[in-house]
Amino acid sequence: MSDATAAKMPPARGHSHPHLAQVLFTPRQIAVRVARLAHEITRSHAAAGPSGLTLVAVANGALVFAADLLRHLPHPTRFDLVRVSTYHDATAPAALPTVHQFPRLDLHNGHVLLVDDILDTGHTLHHLQGIFRERYRPASLKTCVLLDKPARRRIAVNADFYGFQIPDHFVVGYGLDYAEHYRNLPCIGVLDPALVP
Ligand code: IMP
Ligand code: MG
């Protein structure tokens, strides 16, 4: 292929979007990291026994990540979701996340892995951990996030497993949204600051 032909071709799918200032992780980089993360989780939950693990995704943001992670985890793994809103169509977090829907599966005494898209101020994960411990008294409760933004932490909480640490940028794609858009981007990128009021 000549350079002239290459220049006319659009960027590879998933590697950019006109509203992104920068692509942080390509679909390939995400896939490799998610597979490794699944191995870490599997090793750490080897003692969960025949009842296995229940992965609970924090909807909507974690659904894309959880769906990929799930397919690398061994049988038996159950799946459910908890619906929470922390950001109300804005980029500033509300102090207390609201739970709109609890898992339908019985999580009492089980091994639970809470999966979220990103650990930012820490309010969501901290709040959910407290609620889950009190409500289900799980045999174990661990947390997994794809992205960790330590610079923004307001509450001292860390995830047991995380995919990538990122600097303090507002990111979208691979499930993460801005005002409910961009969840469908296969890459993760920094939203053009000009688009954020
Ligand atoms: P936290 O409660 O501040 O830790 O925020 C966690 C939630 O905020 C995540 O589940 C995301 O839905 C949302 N969030 C935080 N940072 C970003 C971001 O950079 N892009 C998109 N959503 C974000
Ligand atoms: Mg979320």
XYZ file of N, CA, C and O and ligand atoms in Angstrom:
812
model
N 0.855 -1.193 0.000
C 0.000 0.000 0.000
C 0.896 1.249 0.000
O 1.829 1.355 0.790
N 0.597 2.204 -0.902
C 1.412 3.417 -0.946
C 1.063 4.314 0.241
O -0.012 4.183 0.830
N 1.961 5.238 0.533
C 1.693 6.178 1.629
C 0.458 7.013 1.340
O -0.313 7.344 2.231
N 0.264 7.351 0.047
C -0.881 8.180 -0.332
C -2.179 7.435 -0.029
O -3.131 8.003 0.503
N -2.233 6.129 -0.321
C -3.433 5.334 -0.037
C -3.664 5.271 1.468
O -4.777 5.429 1.961
N -2.582 5.028 2.225
C -2.698 4.919 3.672
C -3.238 6.219 4.263
O -4.061 6.205 5.177
N -2.795 7.355 3.720
C -3.227 8.643 4.257
C -4.720 8.860 4.069
O -5.361 9.539 4.864
N -5.299 8.263 3.006
C -6.735 8.455 2.739
C -7.602 7.548 3.600
O -8.798 7.749 3.726
N -6.980 6.493 4.159
C -7.774 5.536 4.928
C -8.150 6.113 6.298
O -7.352 6.825 6.903
N -9.363 5.800 6.787
C -9.716 6.266 8.134
C -8.857 5.540 9.163
O -8.332 4.473 8.873
N -8.712 6.110 10.366
C -7.939 5.416 11.387
C -8.574 4.069 11.688
O -9.781 3.911 11.522
N -7.751 3.100 12.142
C -8.281 1.769 12.445
C -9.432 1.896 13.425
O -9.373 2.698 14.364
N -10.487 1.100 13.222
C -11.666 1.171 14.074
C -11.273 0.979 15.545
O -10.508 0.083 15.871
N -11.797 1.838 16.372
C -11.531 1.697 17.796
C -10.287 2.430 18.251
O -9.981 2.481 19.422
N -9.536 2.985 17.304
C -8.290 3.633 17.698
C -8.416 5.134 17.803
O -7.481 5.800 18.191
N -9.559 5.669 17.429
C -9.748 7.091 17.630
C -11.214 7.468 17.474
O -12.047 6.629 17.127
N -11.510 8.710 17.763
C -12.852 9.263 17.602
C -12.657 10.763 17.589
O -11.819 11.277 18.342
N -13.419 11.478 16.765
C -13.199 12.925 16.678
C -13.388 13.674 18.000
O -12.873 14.779 18.149
N -14.123 13.104 18.938
C -14.351 13.804 20.211
C -13.296 13.475 21.271
O -13.386 13.947 22.394
N -12.329 12.657 20.917
C -11.288 12.301 21.886
C -10.053 13.174 21.683
O -9.589 13.357 20.557
N -9.528 13.703 22.789
C -8.275 14.457 22.707
C -7.102 13.496 22.601
O -6.059 13.830 22.046
N -7.283 12.283 23.139
C -6.185 11.317 23.176
C -6.749 9.921 23.443
O -7.680 9.786 24.242
N -6.204 8.939 22.760
C -6.579 7.553 23.065
C -5.602 7.032 24.119
O -4.390 7.079 23.926
N -6.136 6.565 25.232
C -5.258 6.039 26.285
C -4.999 4.549 26.099
O -3.881 4.086 26.271
N -6.066 3.794 25.755
C -5.922 2.347 25.599
C -6.699 1.873 24.381
O -7.891 2.159 24.255
N -6.008 1.155 23.520
C -6.651 0.612 22.317
C -7.434 -0.648 22.707
O -7.185 -1.239 23.778
N -8.334 -1.083 21.841
C -9.081 -2.321 22.136
C -8.144 -3.497 22.424
O -8.404 -4.309 23.311
N -7.042 -3.567 21.689
C -6.078 -4.669 21.872
C -5.437 -4.594 23.270
O -5.329 -5.597 23.975
N -5.015 -3.399 23.673
C -4.402 -3.243 24.998
C -5.395 -3.605 26.099
O -5.032 -4.228 27.096
N -6.649 -3.203 25.903
C -7.680 -3.511 26.904
C -7.877 -5.023 26.987
O -7.901 -5.608 28.077
N -7.975 -5.669 25.823
C -8.235 -7.118 25.795
C -7.118 -7.893 26.497
O -7.388 -8.822 27.275
N -5.875 -7.487 26.256
C -4.737 -8.181 26.878
C -4.788 -8.015 28.397
O -4.625 -8.968 29.165
N -5.067 -6.796 28.843
C -5.089 -6.530 30.287
C -6.256 -7.256 30.966
O -6.109 -7.773 32.082
N -7.405 -7.269 30.305
C -8.588 -7.918 30.896
C -8.331 -9.424 31.066
O -8.670 -10.011 32.096
N -7.681 -10.026 30.074
C -7.387 -11.466 30.168
C -6.444 -11.739 31.345
O -6.638 -12.697 32.107
N -5.441 -10.883 31.511
C -4.490 -11.080 32.630
C -5.186 -10.877 33.974
O -4.935 -11.606 34.937
N -6.031 -9.866 34.011
C -6.781 -9.563 35.236
C -7.631 -10.774 35.640
O -7.714 -11.133 36.818
N -8.243 -11.402 34.658
C -9.080 -12.579 34.923
C -8.237 -13.696 35.531
O -8.698 -14.416 36.424
N -6.984 -13.822 35.061
C -6.107 -14.844 35.649
C -5.793 -14.523 37.100
O -5.781 -15.398 37.953
N -5.517 -13.255 37.382
C -5.231 -12.841 38.768
C -6.429 -13.165 39.662
O -6.279 -13.678 40.772
N -7.621 -12.856 39.159
C -8.844 -13.074 39.940
C -9.064 -14.568 40.168
O -9.379 -15.016 41.269
N -8.853 -15.346 39.124
C -9.045 -16.798 39.218
C -8.103 -17.407 40.258
O -8.515 -18.219 41.089
N -6.821 -16.966 40.194
C -5.843 -17.490 41.159
C -6.262 -17.156 42.584
O -6.228 -17.980 43.478
N -6.694 -15.911 42.756
C -7.011 -15.452 44.105
C -8.294 -16.069 44.654
O -8.496 -16.106 45.858
N -9.172 -16.539 43.755
C -10.428 -17.128 44.212
C -10.428 -18.651 44.133
O -11.486 -19.275 44.179
N -9.225 -19.232 44.042
C -9.138 -20.694 43.905
C -9.823 -21.394 45.066
O -10.358 -22.494 44.925
N -9.845 -20.720 46.237
C -10.423 -21.346 47.425
C -11.939 -21.168 47.514
O -12.556 -21.615 48.477
N -12.531 -20.533 46.517
C -13.976 -20.267 46.598
C -14.799 -21.549 46.587
O -15.939 -21.559 47.036
N -14.206 -22.637 46.091
C -14.887 -23.924 46.136
C -15.954 -24.066 45.071
O -16.102 -23.205 44.215
N -16.724 -25.177 45.147
C -17.667 -25.498 44.072
C -18.788 -24.474 43.922
O -19.376 -24.348 42.854
N -19.071 -23.716 45.001
C -20.139 -22.713 44.870
C -19.663 -21.545 44.012
O -20.460 -20.793 43.466
N -18.331 -21.399 43.880
C -17.772 -20.410 42.968
C -17.981 -18.975 43.389
O -18.313 -18.663 44.535
N -17.802 -18.140 42.393
C -17.758 -16.698 42.587
C -18.997 -16.065 41.951
O -19.491 -16.567 40.946
N -19.468 -14.964 42.535
C -20.512 -14.185 41.858
C -19.955 -12.824 41.512
O -19.508 -12.080 42.392
N -19.942 -12.538 40.226
C -19.462 -11.241 39.757
C -20.670 -10.294 39.716
O -21.689 -10.618 39.107
N -20.552 -9.168 40.398
C -21.643 -8.190 40.388
C -21.126 -6.908 39.752
O -20.251 -6.227 40.301
N -21.653 -6.589 38.569
C -21.207 -5.408 37.837
C -22.004 -4.189 38.257
O -23.220 -4.270 38.453
N -21.315 -3.066 38.405
C -21.987 -1.811 38.724
C -22.453 -1.202 37.394
O -21.650 -0.765 36.578
N -23.773 -1.249 37.198
C -24.340 -0.780 35.931
C -24.568 0.737 35.991
O -24.829 1.269 37.061
N -24.448 1.417 34.835
C -24.191 0.842 33.532
C -22.702 0.745 33.171
O -22.334 -0.069 32.315
N -21.887 1.574 33.814
C -20.513 1.751 33.352
C -19.685 0.487 33.243
O -18.861 0.353 32.343
N -19.895 -0.486 34.152
C -19.018 -1.656 34.192
C -19.485 -2.792 33.291
O -18.843 -3.838 33.240
N -20.604 -2.602 32.580
C -21.176 -3.743 31.856
C -20.280 -4.267 30.738
O -20.163 -5.478 30.540
N -19.644 -3.375 29.997
C -18.790 -3.822 28.882
C -17.580 -4.576 29.437
O -17.254 -5.678 28.995
N -16.951 -3.975 30.427
C -15.793 -4.588 31.084
C -16.169 -5.938 31.694
O -15.481 -6.953 31.491
N -17.274 -5.968 32.431
C -17.683 -7.200 33.118
C -17.985 -8.310 32.118
O -17.653 -9.472 32.358
N -18.589 -7.943 30.986
C -18.927 -8.959 29.976
C -17.661 -9.602 29.428
O -17.617 -10.810 29.191
N -16.618 -8.813 29.225
C -15.352 -9.371 28.725
C -14.646 -10.183 29.807
O -14.144 -11.271 29.555
N -14.627 -9.639 31.018
C -13.970 -10.322 32.142
C -14.609 -11.687 32.390
O -13.927 -12.697 32.562
N -15.915 -11.681 32.373
C -16.710 -12.884 32.657
C -16.314 -14.042 31.754
O -16.229 -15.191 32.198
N -16.039 -13.725 30.495
C -15.745 -14.798 29.540
C -14.362 -15.411 29.735
O -14.043 -16.407 29.131
N -13.536 -14.785 30.590
C -12.229 -15.367 30.904
C -12.242 -16.088 32.238
O -11.240 -16.680 32.632
N -13.342 -15.986 32.976
C -13.383 -16.609 34.311
C -13.885 -18.051 34.192
O -14.691 -18.358 33.317
N -13.396 -18.920 35.079
C -13.774 -20.330 34.959
C -15.199 -20.572 35.443
O -15.749 -19.786 36.206
N -15.728 -21.681 35.013
C -17.005 -22.141 35.518
C -16.757 -22.680 36.936
O -15.742 -23.333 37.143
N -17.540 -22.510 37.943
C -18.794 -21.779 37.951
C -18.597 -20.316 38.387
O -17.953 -20.062 39.409
N -19.119 -19.403 37.599
C -19.153 -17.993 37.981
C -20.560 -17.475 37.685
O -21.041 -17.625 36.568
N -21.205 -16.907 38.686
C -22.534 -16.334 38.460
C -22.379 -14.855 38.137
O -21.336 -14.257 38.421
N -23.388 -14.275 37.534
C -23.307 -12.864 37.145
C -24.600 -12.136 37.519
O -25.694 -12.645 37.293
N -24.435 -10.951 38.086
C -25.597 -10.107 38.358
C -25.138 -8.661 38.316
O -23.953 -8.393 38.060
N -26.058 -7.756 38.554
C -25.652 -6.350 38.540
C -26.342 -5.557 39.631
O -27.381 -5.949 40.164
N -25.689 -4.464 39.986
C -26.274 -3.503 40.910
C -26.284 -2.180 40.144
O -25.312 -1.827 39.490
N -27.456 -1.529 40.181
C -27.573 -0.293 39.400
C -27.408 0.905 40.334
O -28.150 1.033 41.308
N -26.438 1.712 40.022
C -26.077 2.832 40.889
C -25.921 4.082 40.041
O -25.464 3.998 38.908
N -26.296 5.220 40.584
C -25.938 6.458 39.874
C -25.120 7.345 40.793
O -25.471 7.563 41.955
N -24.007 7.759 40.264
C -23.138 8.654 41.020
C -23.030 9.987 40.298
O -23.059 11.034 40.897
N -22.918 9.884 38.972
C -22.787 11.085 38.149
C -24.125 11.321 37.476
O -24.614 10.447 36.783
N -24.700 12.471 37.672
C -25.979 12.747 37.039
C -25.762 13.619 35.816
O -25.860 14.833 35.881
N -25.374 12.996 34.732
C -25.144 13.699 33.467
C -24.125 14.813 33.606
O -24.229 15.851 32.977
N -23.167 14.640 34.464
C -22.155 15.677 34.641
C -20.831 15.005 34.960
O -20.761 13.803 35.151
N -19.790 15.801 35.045
C -18.484 15.217 35.331
C -18.074 15.437 36.781
O -16.968 15.123 37.169
N -18.974 15.987 37.599
C -18.672 16.163 39.021
C -19.478 15.150 39.825
O -20.668 14.981 39.600
N -18.849 14.433 40.749
C -19.546 13.376 41.476
C -20.493 13.908 42.542
O -20.206 14.904 43.193
N -21.638 13.224 42.678
C -22.510 13.490 43.820
C -21.843 12.809 45.012
O -21.161 11.814 44.864
N -22.038 13.343 46.211
C -21.335 12.808 47.372
C -21.766 11.375 47.670
O -20.942 10.510 47.908
N -23.077 11.105 47.661
C -23.549 9.768 48.007
C -24.191 9.089 46.800
O -25.177 9.569 46.270
N -23.657 7.957 46.397
C -24.252 7.251 45.269
C -25.624 6.680 45.647
O -25.847 6.311 46.802
N -26.525 6.618 44.691
C -27.854 6.077 44.943
C -27.962 4.697 44.306
O -27.646 4.536 43.132
N -28.427 3.705 45.087
C -28.645 2.369 44.527
C -30.077 2.299 44.016
O -31.022 2.495 44.762
N -30.231 2.029 42.713
C -31.561 1.962 42.104
C -32.062 0.529 41.990
O -33.251 0.286 41.868
N -31.133 -0.417 41.954
C -31.531 -1.816 41.773
C -30.476 -2.723 42.383
O -29.283 -2.585 42.071
N -30.907 -3.637 43.227
C -29.986 -4.588 43.849
C -29.926 -5.875 43.019
O -30.825 -6.144 42.224
N -28.881 -6.682 43.217
C -28.798 -7.961 42.508
C -30.017 -8.836 42.813
O -30.577 -8.772 43.906
N -30.399 -9.668 41.850
C -31.526 -10.585 42.061
C -31.051 -11.901 42.660
O -31.812 -12.619 43.285
N -29.786 -12.248 42.445
C -29.254 -13.496 43.000
C -29.089 -13.375 44.507
O -28.886 -12.273 45.032
N -29.149 -14.510 45.174
C -28.912 -14.532 46.614
C -27.395 -14.527 46.856
O -26.703 -15.465 46.453
N -26.916 -13.492 47.503
C -25.469 -13.350 47.707
C -25.045 -13.706 49.133
O -23.862 -13.605 49.463
N -26.012 -14.123 49.959
C -25.693 -14.409 51.357
C -24.621 -15.486 51.472
O -24.722 -16.536 50.829
N -23.596 -15.193 52.262
C -22.494 -16.140 52.534
C -21.679 -16.520 51.301
O -20.863 -17.434 51.357
N -21.906 -15.864 50.188
C -21.185 -16.229 48.961
C -19.892 -15.445 48.789
O -19.561 -14.555 49.579
N -19.157 -15.819 47.752
C -17.939 -15.103 47.379
C -18.314 -14.113 46.273
O -18.728 -14.526 45.190
N -18.179 -12.826 46.596
C -18.678 -11.785 45.692
C -17.527 -10.930 45.185
O -16.632 -10.543 45.947
N -17.562 -10.654 43.890
C -16.597 -9.726 43.300
C -17.381 -8.563 42.703
O -18.129 -8.728 41.735
N -17.217 -7.381 43.307
C -17.877 -6.173 42.799
C -16.999 -5.589 41.695
O -15.809 -5.350 41.907
N -17.587 -5.345 40.538
C -16.807 -4.878 39.390
C -17.308 -3.512 38.946
O -18.488 -3.347 38.640
N -16.415 -2.531 38.935
C -16.818 -1.209 38.445
C -15.866 -0.765 37.339
O -14.776 -1.317 37.176
N -16.308 0.247 36.594
C -15.492 0.719 35.477
C -14.280 1.506 35.970
O -13.163 1.296 35.524
N -14.510 2.399 36.943
C -13.415 3.289 37.354
C -13.540 3.653 38.821
O -14.645 3.839 39.333
N -12.418 3.705 39.485
C -12.354 4.140 40.883
C -11.827 5.567 40.878
O -10.675 5.808 40.518
N -12.712 6.485 41.238
C -12.394 7.905 41.121
C -12.275 8.493 42.536
O -11.252 8.315 43.191
N -13.312 9.139 43.057
C -13.230 9.673 44.419
C -13.258 8.543 45.455
O -12.776 8.705 46.570
N -13.859 7.412 45.082
C -13.947 6.271 45.999
C -15.314 6.156 46.661
O -15.600 5.148 47.300
N -16.171 7.162 46.496
C -17.490 7.147 47.159
C -18.306 5.912 46.772
O -18.875 5.243 47.634
N -18.366 5.611 45.474
C -19.231 4.526 45.003
C -18.818 3.184 45.597
O -19.638 2.470 46.190
N -17.545 2.848 45.442
C -17.077 1.538 45.904
C -17.174 1.425 47.430
O -17.610 0.404 47.965
N -16.787 2.479 48.126
C -16.828 2.468 49.586
C -18.268 2.255 50.081
O -18.528 1.421 50.955
N -19.179 3.008 49.491
C -20.581 2.947 49.862
C -21.145 1.547 49.567
O -21.807 0.938 50.409
N -20.851 1.024 48.382
C -21.370 -0.293 47.999
C -20.798 -1.404 48.871
O -21.516 -2.337 49.253
N -19.522 -1.310 49.214
C -18.917 -2.332 50.069
C -19.660 -2.396 51.399
O -19.971 -3.480 51.896
N -19.942 -1.229 51.967
C -20.658 -1.158 53.252
C -22.038 -1.785 53.143
O -22.437 -2.606 53.983
N -22.759 -1.423 52.095
C -24.121 -1.946 51.900
C -24.089 -3.461 51.698
O -24.879 -4.200 52.289
N -23.168 -3.949 50.868
C -23.105 -5.384 50.571
C -22.739 -6.202 51.820
O -23.291 -7.268 52.056
N -21.803 -5.666 52.610
C -21.388 -6.410 53.821
C -22.563 -6.546 54.783
O -22.817 -7.608 55.337
N -23.276 -5.439 54.944
C -24.379 -5.437 55.896
C -25.555 -6.282 55.396
O -26.161 -7.044 56.135
N -25.841 -6.179 54.122
C -27.026 -6.802 53.547
C -26.857 -8.305 53.317
O -27.782 -9.080 53.502
N -25.640 -8.723 52.894
C -25.454 -10.120 52.478
C -24.496 -10.922 53.359
O -24.396 -12.135 53.193
N -23.749 -10.244 54.233
C -22.731 -10.936 55.026
C -21.977 -11.963 54.164
O -21.975 -13.174 54.468
N -21.360 -11.527 53.081
C -20.705 -12.473 52.164
C -19.499 -13.153 52.800
O -18.849 -12.578 53.677
N -19.195 -14.380 52.329
C -18.007 -15.097 52.814
C -16.759 -14.313 52.427
O -15.789 -14.265 53.178
N -16.786 -13.714 51.242
C -15.713 -12.796 50.853
C -16.290 -11.745 49.914
O -17.232 -12.010 49.167
N -15.725 -10.543 50.004
C -16.164 -9.447 49.131
C -14.915 -8.755 48.613
O -14.169 -8.136 49.377
N -14.676 -8.911 47.308
C -13.523 -8.247 46.713
C -13.995 -7.291 45.632
O -15.145 -7.354 45.186
N -13.088 -6.409 45.237
C -13.469 -5.385 44.270
C -12.484 -5.368 43.105
O -11.291 -5.607 43.277
N -13.015 -5.074 41.933
C -12.185 -5.024 40.726
C -12.653 -3.838 39.881
O -13.851 -3.691 39.628
N -11.719 -2.990 39.497
C -12.060 -1.871 38.605
C -11.119 -1.912 37.398
O -9.978 -2.340 37.518
N -11.618 -1.466 36.266
C -10.733 -1.439 35.104
C -9.728 -0.295 35.244
O -8.548 -0.460 35.001
N -10.234 0.876 35.659
C -9.369 2.052 35.742
C -9.313 2.576 37.169
O -10.315 2.560 37.883
N -8.150 3.064 37.539
C -7.960 3.644 38.871
C -7.358 5.026 38.681
O -6.343 5.183 38.009
N -8.058 6.041 39.252
C -7.598 7.433 39.129
C -7.205 7.914 40.526
O -7.966 8.626 41.190
N -6.044 7.499 41.053
C -5.710 7.755 42.465
C -5.650 9.239 42.821
O -5.943 9.594 43.968
N -5.336 10.096 41.872
C -5.202 11.529 42.166
C -6.514 12.154 42.627
O -6.511 13.205 43.271
N -7.647 11.517 42.319
C -8.946 12.105 42.648
C -9.562 11.536 43.927
O -10.677 11.899 44.311
N -8.856 10.643 44.597
C -9.443 9.942 45.739
C -9.829 10.889 46.864
O -9.052 11.745 47.266
N -11.057 10.728 47.383
C -11.525 11.492 48.545
C -11.718 10.574 49.737
O -11.808 11.025 50.868
N -11.873 9.282 49.460
C -12.077 8.300 50.524
C -10.991 7.238 50.375
O -10.702 6.804 49.250
N -10.408 6.835 51.497
C -9.303 5.872 51.434
C -9.831 4.484 51.104
O -10.142 3.692 51.992
N -9.979 4.208 49.819
C -10.423 2.884 49.386
C -9.609 2.494 48.154
O -9.326 3.339 47.296
N -9.184 1.239 48.123
C -8.459 0.731 46.964
C -9.153 -0.523 46.465
O -9.783 -1.240 47.240
N -9.019 -0.794 45.167
C -9.613 -2.009 44.618
C -8.641 -3.175 44.826
O -7.425 -2.983 44.792
N -9.193 -4.378 45.034
C -8.330 -5.555 45.160
C -7.648 -5.859 43.823
O -6.536 -6.371 43.797
N -8.336 -5.564 42.721
C -7.776 -5.774 41.386
C -8.067 -4.542 40.543
O -9.173 -3.997 40.608
N -7.101 -4.096 39.772
C -7.383 -3.007 38.834
C -6.604 -3.231 37.541
O -5.540 -3.866 37.529
N -7.167 -2.681 36.469
C -6.547 -2.865 35.159
C -5.426 -1.884 34.895
O -4.279 -2.274 34.673
N -5.748 -0.596 34.912
C -4.766 0.447 34.622
C -4.941 1.614 35.596
O -6.066 1.975 35.922
N -3.839 2.208 35.984
C -3.914 3.499 36.694
C -3.809 4.607 35.659
O -3.004 4.508 34.725
N -4.626 5.644 35.827
C -4.600 6.744 34.859
C -4.482 8.082 35.588
O -4.882 8.201 36.750
N -3.954 9.113 34.893
C -3.898 10.449 35.497
C -5.287 11.071 35.572
O -6.268 10.488 35.102
N -5.372 12.238 36.154
C -6.656 12.896 36.386
C -7.233 13.511 35.106
O -7.141 14.723 34.892
N -7.792 12.649 34.259
C -8.489 13.088 33.048
C -9.872 12.471 33.063
O -10.042 11.365 33.588
N -10.826 13.143 32.423
C -12.149 12.539 32.276
C -12.114 11.651 31.036
O -11.856 12.122 29.933
N -12.346 10.361 31.237
C -12.197 9.412 30.132
C -13.542 8.784 29.751
O -14.451 8.689 30.586
N -13.636 8.374 28.511
C -14.866 7.729 28.012
C -14.494 6.521 27.153
O -13.357 6.369 26.741
N -15.507 5.714 26.878
C -15.334 4.542 26.017
C -15.310 3.259 26.819
O -15.128 3.267 28.035
N -15.554 2.129 26.121
C -15.531 0.803 26.740
C -16.435 0.780 27.987
O -16.076 0.286 29.026
N -17.611 1.368 27.835
C -18.589 1.388 28.932
C -18.669 2.708 29.663
O -19.709 3.065 30.218
N -17.576 3.467 29.674
C -17.579 4.751 30.406
C -18.232 5.832 29.553
O -17.976 5.927 28.351
N -19.050 6.646 30.221
C -19.824 7.633 29.452
C -19.538 9.062 29.870
O -19.001 9.331 30.954
N -19.958 9.960 29.010
C -20.161 11.356 29.396
C -21.589 11.668 28.979
O -21.916 11.562 27.783
N -22.447 12.002 29.937
C -23.862 12.266 29.678
C -24.484 11.146 28.840
O -25.218 11.402 27.886
N -24.162 9.905 29.194
C -24.706 8.679 28.573
C -24.216 8.439 27.150
O -24.692 7.519 26.478
N -23.240 9.195 26.684
C -22.673 8.947 25.361
C -21.281 8.323 25.476
O -20.664 8.376 26.535
N -20.843 7.768 24.372
C -19.486 7.212 24.186
C -19.268 5.850 24.837
O -18.173 5.319 24.768
N -20.287 5.277 25.484
C -20.083 3.956 26.104
C -19.679 2.922 25.057
O -19.017 1.941 25.354
N -20.129 3.126 23.826
C -19.918 2.139 22.764
C -18.551 2.229 22.091
O -18.242 1.406 21.233
N -17.714 3.188 22.446
C -16.379 3.251 21.837
C -15.578 2.031 22.287
O -15.516 1.743 23.474
N -14.924 1.350 21.370
C -14.151 0.171 21.773
C -12.817 0.500 22.440
O -12.204 -0.361 23.055
N -12.373 1.753 22.318
C -11.137 2.166 23.002
C -11.504 3.015 24.229
O -12.673 3.331 24.443
N -10.488 3.372 25.025
C -10.703 4.317 26.133
C -9.863 5.543 25.850
O -8.665 5.427 25.543
N -10.505 6.717 25.919
C -9.757 7.927 25.593
C -10.180 9.105 26.446
O -11.199 9.069 27.149
N -9.366 10.149 26.377
C -9.650 11.388 27.111
C -10.602 12.217 26.265
O -10.307 12.506 25.099
N -11.734 12.575 26.881
C -12.713 13.389 26.162
C -12.133 14.776 25.910
O -11.501 15.358 26.792
N -12.337 15.286 24.702
C -11.884 16.633 24.350
C -12.433 17.628 25.386
O -13.658 17.745 25.525
N -11.576 18.320 26.147
C -12.056 19.218 27.207
C -13.005 20.294 26.680
O -13.857 20.790 27.430
N -12.936 20.617 25.405
C -13.814 21.636 24.829
C -15.265 21.170 24.841
O -16.195 21.985 24.750
N -15.492 19.855 24.958
C -16.866 19.314 24.937
C -17.480 19.250 26.328
O -18.652 18.959 26.504
N -16.653 19.488 27.352
C -17.132 19.420 28.735
C -17.382 20.840 29.226
O -16.442 21.635 29.262
N -18.642 21.191 29.585
C -18.917 22.563 30.003
C -18.200 22.924 31.309
O -17.930 22.089 32.122
P -16.397 7.570 42.453
O -17.580 7.298 43.303
O -16.016 9.032 42.449
O -15.217 6.672 42.694
O -16.861 7.406 40.978
C -17.093 6.229 40.402
C -18.054 6.425 39.253
O -17.941 7.723 38.652
C -17.698 5.438 38.197
O -18.450 4.272 38.356
C -18.034 6.166 36.928
O -19.365 5.879 36.546
C -17.939 7.635 37.246
N -16.675 8.237 36.748
C -15.610 8.631 37.465
N -14.633 9.105 36.686
C -15.078 8.995 35.423
C -14.493 9.296 34.137
O -13.347 9.761 33.978
N -15.284 9.034 33.061
C -16.539 8.497 33.156
N -17.099 8.190 34.333
C -16.382 8.437 35.455
Mg -20.184 3.806 37.082
